[in-house]
Short mmCIF file of C-alpha atoms (C1' of nucleotides) in Angstrom, two decimals:
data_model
loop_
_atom_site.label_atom_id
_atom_site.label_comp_id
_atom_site.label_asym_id
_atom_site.label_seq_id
_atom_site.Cartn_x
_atom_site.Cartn_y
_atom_site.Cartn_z
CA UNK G 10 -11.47 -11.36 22.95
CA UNK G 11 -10.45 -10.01 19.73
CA UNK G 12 -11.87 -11.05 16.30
CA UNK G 13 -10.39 -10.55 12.95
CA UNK G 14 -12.50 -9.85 9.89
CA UNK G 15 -11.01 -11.00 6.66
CA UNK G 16 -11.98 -10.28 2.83
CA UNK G 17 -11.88 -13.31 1.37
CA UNK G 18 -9.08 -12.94 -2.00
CA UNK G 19 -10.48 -9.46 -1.68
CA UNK G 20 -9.09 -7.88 -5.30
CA UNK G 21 -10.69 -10.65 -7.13
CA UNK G 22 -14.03 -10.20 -4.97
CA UNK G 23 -14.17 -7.10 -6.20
CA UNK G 24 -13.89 -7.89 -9.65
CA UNK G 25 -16.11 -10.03 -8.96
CA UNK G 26 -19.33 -8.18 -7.78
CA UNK G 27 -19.55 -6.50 -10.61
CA UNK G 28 -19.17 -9.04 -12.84
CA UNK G 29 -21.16 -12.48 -11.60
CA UNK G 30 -18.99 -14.00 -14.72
CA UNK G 31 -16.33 -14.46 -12.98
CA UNK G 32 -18.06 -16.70 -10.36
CA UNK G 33 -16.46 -20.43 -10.57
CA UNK G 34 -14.00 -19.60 -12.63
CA UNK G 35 -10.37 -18.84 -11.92
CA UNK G 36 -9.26 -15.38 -11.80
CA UNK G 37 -6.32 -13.35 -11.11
CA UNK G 38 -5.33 -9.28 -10.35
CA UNK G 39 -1.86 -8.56 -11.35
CA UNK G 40 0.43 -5.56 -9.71
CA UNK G 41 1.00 -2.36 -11.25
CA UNK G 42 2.79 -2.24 -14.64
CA UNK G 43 0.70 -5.64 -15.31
CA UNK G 44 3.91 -7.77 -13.44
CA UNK G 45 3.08 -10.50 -10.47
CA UNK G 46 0.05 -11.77 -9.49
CA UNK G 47 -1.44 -10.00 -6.29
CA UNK G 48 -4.86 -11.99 -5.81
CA UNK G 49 -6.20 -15.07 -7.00
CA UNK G 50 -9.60 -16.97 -6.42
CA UNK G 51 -9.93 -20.28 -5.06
CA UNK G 52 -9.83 -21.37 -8.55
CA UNK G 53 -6.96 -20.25 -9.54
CA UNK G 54 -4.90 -21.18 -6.60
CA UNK G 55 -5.68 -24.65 -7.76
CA UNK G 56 -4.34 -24.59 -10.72
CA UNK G 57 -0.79 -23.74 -9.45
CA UNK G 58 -0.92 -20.02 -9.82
CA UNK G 59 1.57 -18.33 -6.69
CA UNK G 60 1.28 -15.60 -4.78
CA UNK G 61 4.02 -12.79 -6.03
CA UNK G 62 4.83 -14.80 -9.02
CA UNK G 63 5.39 -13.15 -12.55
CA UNK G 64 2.04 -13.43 -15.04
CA UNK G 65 4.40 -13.67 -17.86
CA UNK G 66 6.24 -17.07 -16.27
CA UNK G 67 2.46 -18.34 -16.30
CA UNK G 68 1.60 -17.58 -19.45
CA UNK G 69 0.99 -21.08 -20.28
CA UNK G 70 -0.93 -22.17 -17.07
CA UNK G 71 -3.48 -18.65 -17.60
CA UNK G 72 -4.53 -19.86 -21.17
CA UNK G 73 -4.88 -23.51 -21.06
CA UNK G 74 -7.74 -22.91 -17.82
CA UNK G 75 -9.01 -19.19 -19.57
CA UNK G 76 -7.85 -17.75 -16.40
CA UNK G 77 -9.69 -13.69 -16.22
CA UNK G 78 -7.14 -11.83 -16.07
CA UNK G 79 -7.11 -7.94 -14.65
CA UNK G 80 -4.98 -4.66 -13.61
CA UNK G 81 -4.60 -3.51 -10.59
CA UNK G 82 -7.71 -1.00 -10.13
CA UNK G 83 -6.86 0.42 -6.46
CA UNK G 84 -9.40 3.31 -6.72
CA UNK G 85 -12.17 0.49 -7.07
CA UNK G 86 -10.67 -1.77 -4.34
CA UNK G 87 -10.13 0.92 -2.15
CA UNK G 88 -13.80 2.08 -2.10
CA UNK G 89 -15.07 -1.22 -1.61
CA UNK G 90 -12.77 -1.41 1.19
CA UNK G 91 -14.37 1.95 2.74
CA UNK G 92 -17.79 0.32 2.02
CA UNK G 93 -16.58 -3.21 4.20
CA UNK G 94 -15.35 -1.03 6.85
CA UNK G 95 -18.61 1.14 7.28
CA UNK G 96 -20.51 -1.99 7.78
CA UNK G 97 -18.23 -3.17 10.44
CA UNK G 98 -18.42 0.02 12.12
CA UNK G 99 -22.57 -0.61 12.85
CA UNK G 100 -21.55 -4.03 14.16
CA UNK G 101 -18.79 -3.49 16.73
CA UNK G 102 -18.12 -0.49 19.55
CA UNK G 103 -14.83 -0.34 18.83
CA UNK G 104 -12.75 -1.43 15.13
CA UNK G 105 -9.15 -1.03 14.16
CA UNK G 106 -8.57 -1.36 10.06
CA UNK G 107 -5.56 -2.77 10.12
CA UNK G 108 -5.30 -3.25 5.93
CA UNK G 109 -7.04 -2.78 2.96
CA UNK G 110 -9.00 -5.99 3.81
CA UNK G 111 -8.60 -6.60 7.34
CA UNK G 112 -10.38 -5.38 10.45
CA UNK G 113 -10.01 -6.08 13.84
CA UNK G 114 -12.96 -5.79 16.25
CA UNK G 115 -12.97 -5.80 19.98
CA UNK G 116 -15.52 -8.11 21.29
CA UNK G 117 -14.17 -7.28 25.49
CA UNK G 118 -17.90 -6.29 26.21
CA UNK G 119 -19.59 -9.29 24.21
CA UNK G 120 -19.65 -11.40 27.45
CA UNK G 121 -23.10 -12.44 27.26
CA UNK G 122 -23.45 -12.74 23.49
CA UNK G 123 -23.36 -16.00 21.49
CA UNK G 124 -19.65 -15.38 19.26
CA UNK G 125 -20.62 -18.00 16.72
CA UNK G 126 -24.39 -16.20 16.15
CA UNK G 127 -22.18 -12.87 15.94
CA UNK G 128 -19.59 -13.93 13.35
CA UNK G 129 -22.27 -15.67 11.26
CA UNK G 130 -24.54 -12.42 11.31
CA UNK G 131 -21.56 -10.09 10.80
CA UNK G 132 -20.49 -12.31 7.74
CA UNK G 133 -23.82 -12.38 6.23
CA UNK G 134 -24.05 -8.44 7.23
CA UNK G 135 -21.37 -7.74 4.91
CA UNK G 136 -21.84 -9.72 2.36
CA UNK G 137 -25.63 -8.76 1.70
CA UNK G 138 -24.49 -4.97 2.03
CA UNK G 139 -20.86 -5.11 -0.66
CA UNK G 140 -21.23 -8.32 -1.97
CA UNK G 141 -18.03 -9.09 -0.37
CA UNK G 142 -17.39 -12.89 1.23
CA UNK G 143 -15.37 -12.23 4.67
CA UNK G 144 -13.72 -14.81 7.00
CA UNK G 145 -13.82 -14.60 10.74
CA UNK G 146 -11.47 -15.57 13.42
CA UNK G 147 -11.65 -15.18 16.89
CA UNK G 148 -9.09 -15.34 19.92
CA UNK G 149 -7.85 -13.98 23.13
CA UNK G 150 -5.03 -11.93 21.22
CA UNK G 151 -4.89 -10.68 17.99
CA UNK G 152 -2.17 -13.09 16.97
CA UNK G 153 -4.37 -15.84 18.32
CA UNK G 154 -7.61 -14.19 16.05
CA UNK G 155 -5.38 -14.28 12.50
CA UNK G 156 -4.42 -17.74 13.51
CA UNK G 157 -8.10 -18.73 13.77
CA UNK G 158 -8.64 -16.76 10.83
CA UNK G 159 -6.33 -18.55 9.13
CA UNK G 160 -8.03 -21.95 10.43
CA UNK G 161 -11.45 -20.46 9.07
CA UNK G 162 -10.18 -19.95 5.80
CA UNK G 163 -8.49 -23.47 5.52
CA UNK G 164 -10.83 -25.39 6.89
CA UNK G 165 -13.96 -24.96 4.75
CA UNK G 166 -16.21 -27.17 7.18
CA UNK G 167 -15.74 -24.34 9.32
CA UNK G 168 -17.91 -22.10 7.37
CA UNK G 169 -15.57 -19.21 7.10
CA UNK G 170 -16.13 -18.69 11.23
CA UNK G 171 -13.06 -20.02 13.62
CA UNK G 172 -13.45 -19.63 17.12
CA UNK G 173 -10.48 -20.24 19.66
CA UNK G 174 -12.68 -18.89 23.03
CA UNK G 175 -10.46 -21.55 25.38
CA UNK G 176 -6.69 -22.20 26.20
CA UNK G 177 -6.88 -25.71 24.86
CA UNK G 178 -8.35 -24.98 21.90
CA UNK G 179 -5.54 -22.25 21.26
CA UNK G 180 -3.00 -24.67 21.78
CA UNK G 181 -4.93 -27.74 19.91
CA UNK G 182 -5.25 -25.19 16.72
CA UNK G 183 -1.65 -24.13 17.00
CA UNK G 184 -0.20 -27.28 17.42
CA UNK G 185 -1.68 -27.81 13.47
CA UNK G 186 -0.01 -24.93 12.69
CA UNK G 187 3.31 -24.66 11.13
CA UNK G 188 5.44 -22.20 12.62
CA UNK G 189 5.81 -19.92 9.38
CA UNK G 190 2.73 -19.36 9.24
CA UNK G 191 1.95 -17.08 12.39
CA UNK G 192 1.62 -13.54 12.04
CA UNK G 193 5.17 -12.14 12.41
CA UNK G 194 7.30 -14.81 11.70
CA UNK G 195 8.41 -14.14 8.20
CA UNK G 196 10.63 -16.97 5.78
CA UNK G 197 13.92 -15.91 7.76
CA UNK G 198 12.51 -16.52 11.33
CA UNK G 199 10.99 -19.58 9.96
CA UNK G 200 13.92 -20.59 8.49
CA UNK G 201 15.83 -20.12 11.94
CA UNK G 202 12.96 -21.97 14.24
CA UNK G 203 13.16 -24.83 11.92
CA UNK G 204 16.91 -25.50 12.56
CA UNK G 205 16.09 -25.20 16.42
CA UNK G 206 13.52 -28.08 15.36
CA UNK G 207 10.77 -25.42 16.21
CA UNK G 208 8.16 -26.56 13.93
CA UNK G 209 4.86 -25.64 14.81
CA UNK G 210 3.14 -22.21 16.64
CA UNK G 211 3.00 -24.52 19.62
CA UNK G 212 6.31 -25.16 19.76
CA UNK G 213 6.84 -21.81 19.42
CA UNK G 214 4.71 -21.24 21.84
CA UNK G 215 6.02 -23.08 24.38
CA UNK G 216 10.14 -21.94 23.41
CA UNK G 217 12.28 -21.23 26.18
CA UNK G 218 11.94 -16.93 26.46
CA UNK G 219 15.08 -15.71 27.06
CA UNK G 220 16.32 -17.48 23.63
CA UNK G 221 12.92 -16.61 21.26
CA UNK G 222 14.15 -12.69 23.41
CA UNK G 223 17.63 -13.35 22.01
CA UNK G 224 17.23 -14.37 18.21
CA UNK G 225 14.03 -12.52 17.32
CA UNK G 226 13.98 -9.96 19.32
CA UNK G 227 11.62 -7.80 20.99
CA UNK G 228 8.99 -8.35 18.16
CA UNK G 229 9.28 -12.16 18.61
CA UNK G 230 9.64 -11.99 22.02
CA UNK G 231 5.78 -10.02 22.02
CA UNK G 232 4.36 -12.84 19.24
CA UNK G 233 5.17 -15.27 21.72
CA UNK G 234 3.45 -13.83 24.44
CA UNK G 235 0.85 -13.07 22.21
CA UNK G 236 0.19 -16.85 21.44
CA UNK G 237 0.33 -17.61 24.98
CA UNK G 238 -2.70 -15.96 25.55
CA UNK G 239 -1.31 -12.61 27.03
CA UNK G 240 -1.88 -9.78 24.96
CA UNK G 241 0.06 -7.05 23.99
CA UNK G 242 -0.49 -5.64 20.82
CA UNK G 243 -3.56 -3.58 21.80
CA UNK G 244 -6.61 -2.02 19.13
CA UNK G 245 -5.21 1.02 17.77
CA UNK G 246 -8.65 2.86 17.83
CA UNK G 247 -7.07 6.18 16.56
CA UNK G 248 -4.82 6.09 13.10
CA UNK G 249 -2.10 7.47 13.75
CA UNK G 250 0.32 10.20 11.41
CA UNK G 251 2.41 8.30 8.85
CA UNK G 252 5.96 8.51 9.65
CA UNK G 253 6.84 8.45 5.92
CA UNK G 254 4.89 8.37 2.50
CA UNK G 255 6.65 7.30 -0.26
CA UNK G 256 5.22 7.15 -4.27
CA UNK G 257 7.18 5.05 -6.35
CA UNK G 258 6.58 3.33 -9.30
CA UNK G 259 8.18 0.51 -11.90
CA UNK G 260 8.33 2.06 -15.56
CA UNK G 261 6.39 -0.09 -18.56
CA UNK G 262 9.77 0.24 -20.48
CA UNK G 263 13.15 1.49 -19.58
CA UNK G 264 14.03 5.19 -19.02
CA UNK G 265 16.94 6.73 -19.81
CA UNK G 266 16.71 10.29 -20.51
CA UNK G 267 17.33 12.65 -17.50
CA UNK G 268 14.81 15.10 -18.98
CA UNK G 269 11.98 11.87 -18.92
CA UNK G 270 13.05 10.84 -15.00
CA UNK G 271 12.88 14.52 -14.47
CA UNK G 272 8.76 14.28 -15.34
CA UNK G 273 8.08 11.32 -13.73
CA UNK G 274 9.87 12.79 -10.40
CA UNK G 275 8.36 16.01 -10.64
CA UNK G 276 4.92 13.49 -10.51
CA UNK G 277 5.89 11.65 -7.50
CA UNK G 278 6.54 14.29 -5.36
CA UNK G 279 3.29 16.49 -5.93
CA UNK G 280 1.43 12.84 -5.64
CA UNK G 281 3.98 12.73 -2.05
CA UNK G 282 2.87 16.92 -1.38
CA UNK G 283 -1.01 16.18 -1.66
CA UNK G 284 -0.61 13.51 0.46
CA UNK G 285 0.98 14.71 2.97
CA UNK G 286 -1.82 17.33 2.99
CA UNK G 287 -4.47 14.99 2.77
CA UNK G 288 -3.03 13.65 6.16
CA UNK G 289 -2.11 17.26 7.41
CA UNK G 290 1.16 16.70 7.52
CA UNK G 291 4.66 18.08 6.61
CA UNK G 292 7.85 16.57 6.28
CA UNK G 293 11.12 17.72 6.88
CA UNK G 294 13.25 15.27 4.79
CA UNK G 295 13.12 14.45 1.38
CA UNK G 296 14.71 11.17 -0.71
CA UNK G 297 14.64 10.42 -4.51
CA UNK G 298 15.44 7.55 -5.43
CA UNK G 299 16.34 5.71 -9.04
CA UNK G 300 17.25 2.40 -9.93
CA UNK G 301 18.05 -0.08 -13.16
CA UNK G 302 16.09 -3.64 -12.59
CA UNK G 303 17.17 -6.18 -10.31
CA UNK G 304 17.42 -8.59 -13.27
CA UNK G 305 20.35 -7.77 -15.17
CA UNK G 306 23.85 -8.46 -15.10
CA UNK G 307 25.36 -6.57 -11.71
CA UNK G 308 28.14 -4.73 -13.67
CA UNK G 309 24.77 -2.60 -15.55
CA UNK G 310 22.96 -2.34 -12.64
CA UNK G 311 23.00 1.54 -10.27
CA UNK G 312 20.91 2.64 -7.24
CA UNK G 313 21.23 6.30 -6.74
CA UNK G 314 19.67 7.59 -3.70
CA UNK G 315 19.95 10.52 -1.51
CA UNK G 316 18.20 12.99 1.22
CA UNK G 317 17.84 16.51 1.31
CA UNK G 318 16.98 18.03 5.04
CA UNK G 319 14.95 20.79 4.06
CA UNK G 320 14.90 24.30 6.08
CA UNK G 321 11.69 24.00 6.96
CA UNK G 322 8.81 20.78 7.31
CA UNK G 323 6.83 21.36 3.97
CA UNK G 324 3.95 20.10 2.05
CA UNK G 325 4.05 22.38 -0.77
CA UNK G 326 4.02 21.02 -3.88
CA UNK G 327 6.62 23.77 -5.10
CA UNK G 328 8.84 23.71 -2.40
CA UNK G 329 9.19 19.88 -2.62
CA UNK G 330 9.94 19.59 -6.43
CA UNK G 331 12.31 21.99 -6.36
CA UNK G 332 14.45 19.88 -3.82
CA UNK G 333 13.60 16.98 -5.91
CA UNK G 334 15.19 18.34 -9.05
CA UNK G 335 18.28 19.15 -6.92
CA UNK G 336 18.80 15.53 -5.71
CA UNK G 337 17.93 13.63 -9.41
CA UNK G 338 20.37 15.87 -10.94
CA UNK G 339 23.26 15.07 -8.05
CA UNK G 340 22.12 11.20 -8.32
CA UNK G 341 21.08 10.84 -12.27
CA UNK G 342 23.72 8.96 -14.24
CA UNK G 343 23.66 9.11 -17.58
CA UNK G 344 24.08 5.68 -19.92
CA UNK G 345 21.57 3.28 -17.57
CA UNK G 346 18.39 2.09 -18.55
CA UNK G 347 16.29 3.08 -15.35
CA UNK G 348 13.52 0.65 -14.59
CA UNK G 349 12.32 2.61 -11.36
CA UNK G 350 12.38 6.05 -9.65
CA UNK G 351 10.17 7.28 -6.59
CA UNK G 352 10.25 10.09 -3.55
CA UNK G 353 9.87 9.36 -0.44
CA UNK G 354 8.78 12.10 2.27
CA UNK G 355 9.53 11.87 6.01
CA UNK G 356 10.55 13.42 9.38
CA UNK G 357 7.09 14.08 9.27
CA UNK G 358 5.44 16.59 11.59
CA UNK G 359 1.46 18.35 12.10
CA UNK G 360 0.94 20.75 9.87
CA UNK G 361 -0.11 22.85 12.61
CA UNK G 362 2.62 22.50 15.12
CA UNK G 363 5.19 22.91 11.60
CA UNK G 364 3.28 26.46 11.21
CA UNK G 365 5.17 27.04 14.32
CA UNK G 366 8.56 26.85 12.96
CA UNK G 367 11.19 28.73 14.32
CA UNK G 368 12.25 31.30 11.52
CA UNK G 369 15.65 30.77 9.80
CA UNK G 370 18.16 33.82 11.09
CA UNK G 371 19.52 34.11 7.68
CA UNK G 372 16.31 33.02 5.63
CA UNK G 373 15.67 36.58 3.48
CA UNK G 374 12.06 35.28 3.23
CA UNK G 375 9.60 36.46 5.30
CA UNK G 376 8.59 33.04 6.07
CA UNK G 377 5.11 33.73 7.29
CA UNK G 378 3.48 35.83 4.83
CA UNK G 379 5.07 33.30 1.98
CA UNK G 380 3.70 30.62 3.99
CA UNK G 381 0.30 32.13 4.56
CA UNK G 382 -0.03 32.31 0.54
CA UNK G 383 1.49 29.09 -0.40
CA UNK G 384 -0.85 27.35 1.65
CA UNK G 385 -3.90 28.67 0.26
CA UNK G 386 -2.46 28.06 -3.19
CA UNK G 387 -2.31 24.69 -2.24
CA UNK G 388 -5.89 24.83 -1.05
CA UNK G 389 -6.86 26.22 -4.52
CA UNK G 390 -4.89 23.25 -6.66
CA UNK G 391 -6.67 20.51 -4.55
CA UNK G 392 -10.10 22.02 -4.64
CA UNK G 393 -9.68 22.09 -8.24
CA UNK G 394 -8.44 18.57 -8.82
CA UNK G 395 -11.03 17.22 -6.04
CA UNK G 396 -13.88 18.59 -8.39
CA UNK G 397 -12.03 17.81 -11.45
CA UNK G 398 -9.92 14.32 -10.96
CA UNK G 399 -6.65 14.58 -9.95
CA UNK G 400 -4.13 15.78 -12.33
CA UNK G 401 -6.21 18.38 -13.66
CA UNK G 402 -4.13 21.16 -12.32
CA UNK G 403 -0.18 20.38 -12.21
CA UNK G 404 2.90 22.13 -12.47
CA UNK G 405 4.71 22.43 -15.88
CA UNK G 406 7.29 19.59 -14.80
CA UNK G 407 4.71 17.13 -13.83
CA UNK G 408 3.96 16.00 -17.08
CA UNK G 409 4.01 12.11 -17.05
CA UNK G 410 4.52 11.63 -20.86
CA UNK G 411 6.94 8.88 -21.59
CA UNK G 412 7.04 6.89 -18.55
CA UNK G 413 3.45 5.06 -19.02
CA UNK G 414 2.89 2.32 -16.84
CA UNK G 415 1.25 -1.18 -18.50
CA UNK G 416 -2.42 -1.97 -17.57
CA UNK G 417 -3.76 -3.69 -20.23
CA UNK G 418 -6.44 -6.18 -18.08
CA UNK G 419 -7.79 -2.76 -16.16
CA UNK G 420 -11.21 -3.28 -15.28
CA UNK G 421 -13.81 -0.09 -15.33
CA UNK G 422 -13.64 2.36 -11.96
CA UNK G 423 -17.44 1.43 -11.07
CA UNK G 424 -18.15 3.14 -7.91
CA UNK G 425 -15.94 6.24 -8.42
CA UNK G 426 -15.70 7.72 -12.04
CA UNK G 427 -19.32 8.61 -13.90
CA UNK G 428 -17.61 8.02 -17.30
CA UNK G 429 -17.08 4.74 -17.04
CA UNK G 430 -20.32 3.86 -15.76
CA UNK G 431 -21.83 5.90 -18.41
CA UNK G 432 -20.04 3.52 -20.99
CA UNK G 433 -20.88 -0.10 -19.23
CA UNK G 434 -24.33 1.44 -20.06
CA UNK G 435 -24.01 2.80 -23.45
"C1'" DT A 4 49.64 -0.19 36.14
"C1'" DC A 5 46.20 3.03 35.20
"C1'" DT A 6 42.13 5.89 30.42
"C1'" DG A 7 34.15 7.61 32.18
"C1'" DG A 8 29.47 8.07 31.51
"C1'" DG A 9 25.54 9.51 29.24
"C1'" DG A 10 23.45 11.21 25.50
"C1'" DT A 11 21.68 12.52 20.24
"C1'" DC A 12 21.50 12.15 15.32
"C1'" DC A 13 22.28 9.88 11.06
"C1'" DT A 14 22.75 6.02 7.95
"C1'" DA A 15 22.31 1.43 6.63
"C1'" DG A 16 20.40 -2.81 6.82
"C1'" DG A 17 17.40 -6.55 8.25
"C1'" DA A 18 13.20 -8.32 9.61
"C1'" DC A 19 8.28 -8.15 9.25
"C1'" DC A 20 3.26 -6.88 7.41
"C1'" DC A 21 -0.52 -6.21 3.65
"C1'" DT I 14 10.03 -8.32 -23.80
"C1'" DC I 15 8.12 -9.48 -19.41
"C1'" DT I 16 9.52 -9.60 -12.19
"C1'" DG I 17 4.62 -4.23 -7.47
"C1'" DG I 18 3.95 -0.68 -4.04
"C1'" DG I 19 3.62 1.11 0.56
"C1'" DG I 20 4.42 0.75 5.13
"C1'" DT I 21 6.40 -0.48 10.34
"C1'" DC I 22 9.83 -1.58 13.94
"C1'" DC I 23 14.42 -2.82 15.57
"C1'" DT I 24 19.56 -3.05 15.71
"C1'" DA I 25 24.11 -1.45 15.12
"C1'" DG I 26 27.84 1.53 14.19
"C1'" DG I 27 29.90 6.01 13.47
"C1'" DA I 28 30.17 10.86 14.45
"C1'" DC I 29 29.24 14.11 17.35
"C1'" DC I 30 27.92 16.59 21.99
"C1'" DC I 31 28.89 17.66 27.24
#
DNA sequence: TCTGGGGTCCTAGGACCC
DNA sequence: TCTGGGGTCCTAGGACCC
């Protein structure tokens, strides 16, 4: 058996601990640059407000019910998350965090326990020790434990606890379900079952193979299975190496100077280079990207992209914004009103297997020494912006001056920045 | 009349997740 | 005026290798 931990609307429970205002009233996070709505309480779901829809479409709807409005503050979510997770880890032998608010547990040795006594402890665990409400759902698969998950959240009589422990319970609870909402079938799969008049999971369920094989492919073919009852998407106990990191971001206002983009790439990549350390990694390829919004007419609108293979994997900050400047300059076009720009870092190898390299025959460098010092320059600059926030040290490029991203609603960074705890007090 | 078999790498795009 | 950011996996086609 697998269960599935949950946070309940977990930006706006954050907000919410520290600040018992907000309790009973509706409240919403927005994404970066203050744009679409990423969480909403119970509250504010009633009122109409969608998941992924533009705030400023809303802005109606938000005033008439004094909807609390806030930024995105990821360094706060983020270390509540860490907080959720540590508690989980006293309560199960073996946990895979699967998102910033989601856990799976393994419950295979739990045999002789009570489940329902051990979701209602672990939910009352958690919430005594962050403050953070958590719904649990339980199942044979993992597919089957978000599906109960979902059931615990829907179903309030339920108290935030489903537990699918028998085949005909599975197939009762997905036979409620419609079939867009399992885990893995997205709008355009829905769309598809629906014209095969496959309309709920149990349908789905109970699809002939070789055709769920043929149209969805392997992926479907395995959520299938999955809802049958046979699993095989196991716990991925051990997180393994990103395969790409990318840092991208919208800009408040339009960008059009090359010399502007240049800063704001010159940002991204050193924010791609530290993580890629952070992870003890190196990549080998490199992409910049740069686009005008979406929104407008298609005769204004340009995507540049493009890749640079560099000689050797890197995670030096240097190294990488050097090849960064390279490709804006061959992909810049002057006369557009950029809206977005962002790196993206991948063919991604250990750092300690990339140390390895075979030299370059016609490299002048002597690679190793170079390497040797670069490295513990790089040690030096995080060190120093560990201690003293990030950004502290940068290069000259990397000076993020015009490019400002909205955040008007942003809420104080409680549990990781002393100065603005010093000022809630002051 | 008749024209193999087995690979890799790269790019692009489509689907999904949170 | 205003529309997020960061990932994964899979498929398919083209170019290339022997």
């Amino acid at each position: 058996m697998f269960a599935l931990v949950d946070c309940n609307n977990f930006y706006v429970s954050c907000e919410r601990v520290f600040n018992p205002g907000l309790q009973n009233r509706p409240v919403v996070v927005l994404s970066n640059n203050d744009g679409c709505f990423i969480a909403r309480s119970e509250e504010a779901k009633a009122i109409g407000l969608a998941m992924g829809d533009p705030a400023y479409k809303n802005r109606e709807l938000l005033r008439q019910h004094n909807v609390a409005v806030y930024s995105a503050n990821f360094p706060l979510y983020g270390d509540m998350s860490a907080r959720v997770m540590k508690t989980l880890e006293t309560l199960a032998p073996d946990l895979e965090i699967y998102s910033i608010d989601e856990c799976f547990l393994d419950l295979g040795g739990f045999g002789k326990f009570n489940l329902a006594d051990y979701a209602a402890a672990t939910r009352k665990t958690v919430h005594r020790n962050t403050g953070i409400p958590v719904s649990i759902g339980i199942g044979a698969t993992k597919t089957i434990a978000k599906a109960a998950n979902r059931m615990a959240k829907k179903n309030l009589s339920l108290g935030g606890v489903c537990i699918l422990s028998t085949a005909a319970a599975t197939r009762e609870a997905l036979g409620a379900m419609a079939v867009e909402h399992i885990w893995g079938i997205g709008s355009q799969y829905a769309a598809l079952l629906h014209k095969q008049h496959i309309h709920t999971a149990l349908d789905f369920a109970d699809a002939p193979t070789h055709w769920v094989q043929k149209h969805l492919h392997i992926t479907g073919a395995r959520v299938q299975q999955e809802l049958n009852g046979h699993s095989c998407l196991p716990l991925e106990l051990v997180r393994s190496r990103k395969q790409s990191i990318c840092t991208s971001r919208s800009f408040g206002s339009l960008v059009s100077s090359y010399e502007e983009i240049g800063y704001a790439i010159a940002h991204f990549t050193s924010t791609c280079a530290f993580k890629l350390r952070r992870e003890g990694s190196r990549a080998s390829l490199l992409t910049v990207f740069l686009y005008t919004s979406p929104f407008i007419e298609k005769e204004n609108r340009y995507r540049g992209t493009r890749t640079f293979a560099l000689p050797f994997p890197s995670n030096n900050t240097l190294e990488l914004q050097k090849a960064a400047q390279l490709l804006l300059a061959s992909i810049y076009r002057s006369g557009y009103g950029y809206k977005k720009a962002g790196v993206l870092v991948s063919g991604i190898t250990d750092e300690k297997g990339a140390a390895m390299t075979t030299l370059s025959l016609f490299d002048n460098d002597p690679l190793p020494r170079n390497q040797k010092r670069d490295m513990k320059l790089m040690e030096t600059l995080d060190a120093i912006n560990s201690r003293f926030g990030q950004g502290t040290l940068r290069t000259a490029s990397d000076t993020n001056s015009g490019w400002k991203q909205r955040q008007e609603k942003l809420s104080p960074h409680y549990t990781t920045r002393w100065n603005d705890i010093i000022e809630i007090h002051a």
